XYZ file of C-alpha atoms in Angstrom:
425
model
C 143.899 77.223 81.042
C 143.720 74.628 83.823
C 143.131 77.369 86.422
C 140.207 78.742 84.379
C 138.638 75.254 84.112
C 139.034 74.598 87.837
C 137.594 78.028 88.691
C 134.601 77.197 86.498
C 133.953 74.048 88.551
C 134.637 75.998 91.748
C 132.025 78.624 90.873
C 129.468 75.893 90.180
C 130.198 74.294 93.561
C 130.005 77.675 95.320
C 126.719 78.476 93.599
C 125.262 75.137 94.718
C 126.505 75.799 98.275
C 124.899 79.240 98.336
C 121.677 77.657 97.093
C 121.432 74.807 99.620
C 123.592 76.174 102.470
C 125.190 72.786 103.228
C 128.690 71.833 102.114
C 128.126 68.045 102.077
C 124.840 68.446 100.207
C 126.485 70.756 97.682
C 129.112 68.067 96.995
C 126.369 65.480 96.532
C 124.475 67.726 94.083
C 127.696 68.485 92.208
C 128.352 64.747 91.884
C 124.823 64.176 90.597
C 125.214 66.924 87.986
C 128.451 65.392 86.686
C 126.706 62.017 86.419
C 123.869 63.561 84.407
C 126.277 65.336 82.069
C 128.312 62.172 81.492
C 125.264 59.894 81.288
C 125.321 59.475 77.447
C 129.022 58.572 77.446
C 128.571 56.219 80.382
C 125.626 54.558 78.637
C 127.712 54.037 75.496
C 130.578 52.614 77.538
C 128.298 50.243 79.441
C 126.743 49.061 76.202
C 130.161 48.394 74.721
C 131.264 46.489 77.834
C 128.196 44.265 77.750
C 128.800 43.589 74.056
C 132.361 42.533 74.833
C 131.108 40.214 77.575
C 128.613 38.640 75.188
C 131.444 37.937 72.713
C 133.707 36.159 75.202
C 132.648 32.663 74.109
C 133.282 33.457 70.440
C 136.642 35.043 71.275
C 137.703 31.932 73.189
C 136.700 29.793 70.189
C 138.934 31.898 67.945
C 141.741 31.607 70.482
C 141.536 27.808 70.437
C 141.292 27.675 66.653
C 143.988 30.221 65.732
C 145.982 30.510 68.967
C 149.202 29.264 67.352
C 148.897 31.722 64.463
C 148.685 35.101 66.188
C 148.467 37.060 62.956
C 145.490 35.035 61.738
C 143.938 35.259 65.218
C 144.191 39.061 65.227
C 142.660 39.212 61.751
C 139.725 37.025 62.747
C 139.284 38.978 65.988
C 139.224 42.291 64.126
C 136.725 40.804 61.693
C 134.533 39.792 64.646
C 134.710 43.326 66.087
C 133.641 44.763 62.736
C 130.741 42.326 62.402
C 129.500 43.097 65.907
C 130.327 46.824 65.574
C 132.260 46.831 68.843
C 135.166 49.017 69.905
C 137.375 46.943 72.261
C 138.585 50.098 74.041
C 135.173 51.747 74.299
C 134.264 50.058 77.580
C 137.345 51.403 79.371
C 136.703 55.081 78.674
C 133.566 55.480 80.745
C 135.181 53.825 83.791
C 138.097 56.288 83.625
C 135.966 59.425 83.315
C 135.436 59.915 87.102
C 139.198 60.071 87.703
C 139.914 63.479 86.068
C 136.743 64.883 87.648
C 137.828 63.589 91.035
C 141.295 65.113 90.642
C 139.813 68.435 89.550
C 137.428 68.458 92.498
C 140.340 67.608 94.785
C 142.095 70.841 93.782
C 138.869 72.815 94.180
C 138.308 71.424 97.688
C 141.843 71.930 98.972
C 142.149 75.438 97.470
C 138.712 77.033 97.903
C 140.092 80.584 98.058
C 141.736 80.275 94.625
C 139.123 78.199 92.766
C 135.827 78.919 94.567
C 136.303 82.533 95.705
C 138.560 83.286 92.690
C 141.117 85.275 94.710
C 144.592 85.856 93.282
C 147.758 84.328 94.687
C 148.866 87.717 96.056
C 145.524 88.264 97.800
C 145.680 84.812 99.357
C 149.233 85.476 100.621
C 148.089 88.774 102.117
C 145.223 87.103 103.991
C 147.515 84.351 105.256
C 150.076 86.847 106.587
C 147.364 88.883 108.283
C 145.857 85.847 110.031
C 149.254 84.566 111.198
C 150.007 88.013 112.605
C 146.613 88.157 114.359
C 146.817 84.635 115.802
C 150.183 82.958 115.832
C 150.271 79.236 115.290
C 147.066 79.239 113.268
C 148.777 77.222 110.499
C 151.176 75.197 112.640
C 151.378 71.550 111.601
C 149.265 72.157 108.485
C 150.532 70.902 105.129
C 151.131 73.818 102.755
C 148.818 72.180 100.201
C 145.887 72.470 102.660
C 146.514 75.950 104.079
C 143.639 77.528 102.145
C 141.008 75.070 103.384
C 142.390 75.534 106.900
C 142.016 79.316 106.599
C 138.448 78.978 105.269
C 137.571 76.651 108.142
C 139.033 79.029 110.752
C 137.403 82.244 109.504
C 134.049 80.414 109.233
C 134.207 79.541 112.969
C 135.669 82.830 114.265
C 134.044 86.097 113.122
C 136.991 88.179 114.370
C 139.403 86.293 112.143
C 136.986 86.696 109.263
C 137.121 90.462 109.796
C 140.940 90.354 109.798
C 140.890 88.553 106.439
C 138.349 91.020 104.999
C 140.450 94.006 106.084
C 143.542 92.431 104.502
C 141.743 92.082 101.170
C 140.617 95.716 101.062
C 138.629 96.369 97.876
C 138.434 92.611 97.149
C 136.695 91.937 100.480
C 133.378 91.440 98.676
C 134.769 88.171 97.247
C 135.339 86.751 100.694
C 132.639 84.601 102.241
C 132.394 81.850 104.832
C 131.872 78.171 104.087
C 130.593 75.919 106.835
C 132.404 72.578 106.500
C 130.519 71.013 109.408
C 128.405 67.943 108.611
C 126.791 65.981 111.427
C 129.437 67.264 113.827
C 132.362 66.324 111.536
C 134.642 68.930 109.955
C 134.814 68.016 106.265
C 137.671 70.458 105.778
C 139.975 68.333 107.978
C 142.063 65.350 106.887
C 141.128 61.995 108.515
C 143.736 60.462 110.790
C 143.864 56.663 110.886
C 146.410 56.701 113.759
C 143.740 56.717 116.448
C 146.289 55.921 119.152
C 147.876 59.335 118.574
C 144.687 61.369 119.137
C 144.829 64.054 121.811
C 141.238 63.254 122.742
C 138.506 60.927 121.562
C 135.839 63.151 120.049
C 132.995 62.536 117.652
C 134.848 64.626 115.046
C 137.911 62.343 115.219
C 135.784 59.174 115.207
C 133.726 60.430 112.258
C 136.847 61.334 110.284
C 138.262 57.871 111.023
C 135.118 56.033 109.873
C 134.317 58.049 106.725
C 137.134 56.562 104.543
C 136.167 53.035 105.656
C 132.532 53.666 104.742
C 133.608 55.033 101.348
C 135.714 51.913 100.698
C 132.820 49.589 101.550
C 130.430 51.520 99.281
C 132.846 51.404 96.347
C 133.492 47.698 96.898
C 129.750 46.950 96.815
C 129.347 49.120 93.735
C 132.181 47.330 91.908
C 130.617 43.927 92.665
C 127.226 45.077 91.460
C 128.750 46.613 88.329
C 130.441 43.343 87.364
C 127.282 41.354 87.935
C 125.131 43.776 85.948
C 127.555 43.636 83.002
C 126.933 39.903 82.523
C 124.066 38.997 80.225
C 121.792 36.242 81.502
C 120.901 34.345 78.353
C 120.444 30.844 79.793
C 123.657 29.578 78.187
C 125.728 28.312 81.115
C 128.820 27.712 79.002
C 128.841 31.281 77.719
C 128.216 32.679 81.176
C 131.116 30.613 82.566
C 133.336 31.792 79.706
C 132.401 35.406 80.398
C 133.129 34.970 84.103
C 136.542 33.444 83.329
C 137.390 36.251 80.900
C 136.477 38.868 83.516
C 139.119 37.745 86.010
C 141.383 40.701 85.173
C 138.459 43.105 85.488
C 137.524 41.504 88.788
C 141.050 42.037 90.100
C 140.931 45.700 89.121
C 137.554 46.090 90.791
C 139.069 44.720 94.001
C 142.069 47.058 93.879
C 140.129 50.269 93.204
C 138.271 50.308 96.581
C 141.624 49.949 98.350
C 142.825 53.017 96.469
C 139.793 54.920 97.755
C 140.754 53.886 101.277
C 144.208 55.349 100.741
C 142.796 58.533 99.200
C 140.433 58.916 102.147
C 143.268 59.212 104.664
C 145.432 61.656 102.677
C 142.746 64.063 101.363
C 140.212 66.345 103.078
C 137.066 64.576 104.253
C 135.063 66.498 101.657
C 136.622 64.249 98.984
C 135.249 61.214 100.837
C 131.754 62.674 100.530
C 132.239 62.997 96.779
C 133.578 59.409 96.466
C 130.704 58.023 98.547
C 128.076 59.905 96.512
C 129.776 58.853 93.296
C 129.501 55.171 94.317
C 125.804 55.518 95.203
C 124.862 57.412 92.035
C 126.936 55.043 89.906
C 125.052 52.063 91.337
C 121.722 53.750 90.494
C 123.062 54.451 87.017
C 124.003 50.784 86.597
C 120.484 49.798 87.618
C 119.024 52.043 84.910
C 121.458 50.727 82.316
C 120.693 47.099 83.150
C 116.963 47.682 82.875
C 117.254 49.016 79.328
C 120.205 47.035 78.017
C 119.431 43.507 79.253
C 116.357 43.183 77.059
C 118.190 44.659 74.108
C 121.149 42.333 74.452
C 118.920 39.304 74.996
C 117.371 39.955 71.568
C 120.789 40.601 70.029
C 122.083 37.371 71.537
C 119.340 35.413 69.777
C 120.276 37.075 66.483
C 123.924 36.264 67.141
C 123.072 32.603 67.728
C 121.226 32.468 64.415
C 124.150 34.074 62.589
C 126.602 31.638 64.178
C 124.414 28.666 63.243
C 124.159 29.876 59.641
C 127.901 30.501 59.490
C 128.654 27.010 60.790
C 126.283 25.448 58.256
C 127.980 27.403 55.469
C 131.417 26.313 56.669
C 130.227 22.699 56.907
C 128.788 22.795 53.382
C 131.948 24.410 52.051
C 134.135 21.732 53.654
C 131.906 18.981 52.237
C 132.132 20.536 48.765
C 135.922 20.762 48.976
C 136.153 17.137 50.152
C 133.912 15.945 47.309
C 135.925 17.865 44.718
C 139.199 16.449 46.025
C 137.793 12.911 45.984
C 136.668 13.370 42.358
C 140.090 14.702 41.398
C 141.816 11.760 43.068
C 139.509 9.298 41.314
C 140.114 10.959 37.945
C 143.870 10.886 38.493
C 143.653 7.217 39.452
C 141.728 6.390 36.284
C 144.166 8.314 34.104
C 147.096 6.617 35.812
C 145.769 3.115 35.236
C 144.999 3.866 31.605
C 148.464 5.315 30.995
C 150.149 2.281 32.597
C 148.132 -0.111 30.465
C 148.938 1.807 27.274
C 152.674 1.794 28.093
C 152.640 -1.936 28.822
C 150.777 -2.639 25.602
C 153.195 -0.506 23.586
C 156.187 -2.259 25.134
C 154.753 -5.705 24.398
C 153.820 -4.759 20.827
C 157.359 -3.575 20.026
C 159.888 -6.327 19.287
C 162.609 -4.496 21.164
C 163.543 -5.005 24.752
C 163.603 -8.786 24.723
C 165.932 -11.726 24.286
C 163.923 -14.412 22.646
C 160.666 -14.496 24.520
C 162.193 -13.064 27.718
C 161.618 -9.390 28.490
C 164.183 -7.354 30.318
C 164.062 -4.050 32.171
C 164.768 -0.914 30.195
C 167.452 1.285 31.754
C 168.757 4.679 30.750
C 171.257 3.097 28.273
C 168.589 1.003 26.529
C 168.921 0.641 22.749
C 166.209 -1.243 20.922
C 168.466 -2.593 18.108
C 171.396 -3.647 20.266
C 170.156 -7.228 20.651
C 168.360 -8.899 17.736
C 165.171 -10.747 18.406
C 165.633 -14.433 17.624
C 162.848 -16.905 17.279
C 162.507 -19.648 19.800
C 164.371 -22.873 18.965
C 164.019 -26.218 20.579
C 167.394 -27.232 22.066
C 166.912 -30.811 20.881
C 166.700 -29.769 17.229
C 169.802 -30.443 15.048
C 171.819 -27.250 14.634
C 172.472 -26.160 11.037
C 176.065 -25.049 11.478
C 176.444 -23.795 7.881
C 173.387 -21.574 8.160
C 174.663 -20.216 11.504
C 178.065 -19.392 10.002
C 176.451 -17.596 7.070
C 174.282 -15.540 9.491
C 177.277 -14.622 11.631
C 179.304 -13.666 8.575
C 176.475 -11.543 7.267
C 176.201 -9.793 10.609
C 179.966 -9.161 10.753
C 179.948 -7.590 7.289
C 177.047 -5.362 8.262
C 178.877 -4.082 11.351
C 182.048 -3.482 9.301
C 180.051 -1.444 6.792
C 178.602 0.741 9.544
C 182.128 1.566 10.782
C 183.347 2.772 7.282
C 183.373 6.508 6.358
C 180.070 7.927 5.210
C 181.016 8.484 1.530
C 182.137 4.827 0.973
C 179.804 3.000 3.306
C 176.932 2.565 0.847
C 179.121 1.209 -1.977
C 181.052 -1.162 0.310
C 177.892 -2.546 1.827
C 176.449 -3.134 -1.640
C 179.531 -5.034 -2.819
C 179.557 -7.115 0.360
C 175.982 -8.061 -0.191
C 176.710 -9.129 -3.807
C 179.621 -11.290 -2.697
C 177.538 -12.880 -0.016
C 174.804 -13.741 -2.507
C 177.328 -15.445 -4.787
């Protein structure tokens, strides 16, 4: 399956080469075609990224408000994504799309006989054996992964070796053709060597191969800087722009690391891959320019709508808080009124009842309070003469009453009645 896909791309690249007759130009056209095919997806990804950048200030507000409650923060963040119709992962997809294309093109470039000429593994082995037999040392010092591109480069420069390869293929010789990897005096089929002190001789080919990866790195660095700048929406709000810049620190770090990866790729892959990476950076920058032209105006209008929605939401929240505060204040006032009224009624009831007092002195009611335990006696002036006989009669009457209460139930009524009669006599 993968071989069929790579051979499809290889045939397209070979067709472009046969049309223009220049290997570097064919790589540039192939890169442009991939950009055109992926343009809708890239546009969607750029739009999503700019939407995320425009939401940075609101996301930071949610972080400050709900940072301690991560569950509530995630809920509010998801609610914000739904309101703005934004996919938080949508902006990453478009930036990753060139990677599988680059890897696929890498296999096509390093194995042109398998993926561009569509020869079988057995036919390729036969050609390799025939060339080694015709010219010993033709593949000495060449990594096995790059033997095919080395063979294609050799037979394109030497017609006699091309004839040896054609004879080895037999009936499949019609599939064989030459590819000129030369571009401005540099062999794009060779792998750049950064160890310039180990060169056998200083030639333009070696210098060109040394400089190409550096040029590719610079182009990708400039593109990454331009891409970050074009993703920021200029809406005149300095605070939001500063918040967006602070939130993009991780993206900025990644944009700094990626060009260094291209530098590494440039010195371990054939120089043809550097042409693709350079063209990809240039066409991507042009694509960013087109996106910015169409999206900046759109997002400026959307930003104004977002400001209005935020203002309305804040007014609603403010009114809701004021309503809640007013309702709570009314409830507290009502409770206070009811409390005062209940206290007054209890005090009045306690004062109206004759219980709970000794003479005119009130005492606190505890859990063991009994209203009839202490009789209420009227106030008497201490200087008045005490009627001792009346006091004795009252004490005797009280003693008889208590004795009657302690008698069994069936005799208590009769005994009390007799005691009362005796007392009256």
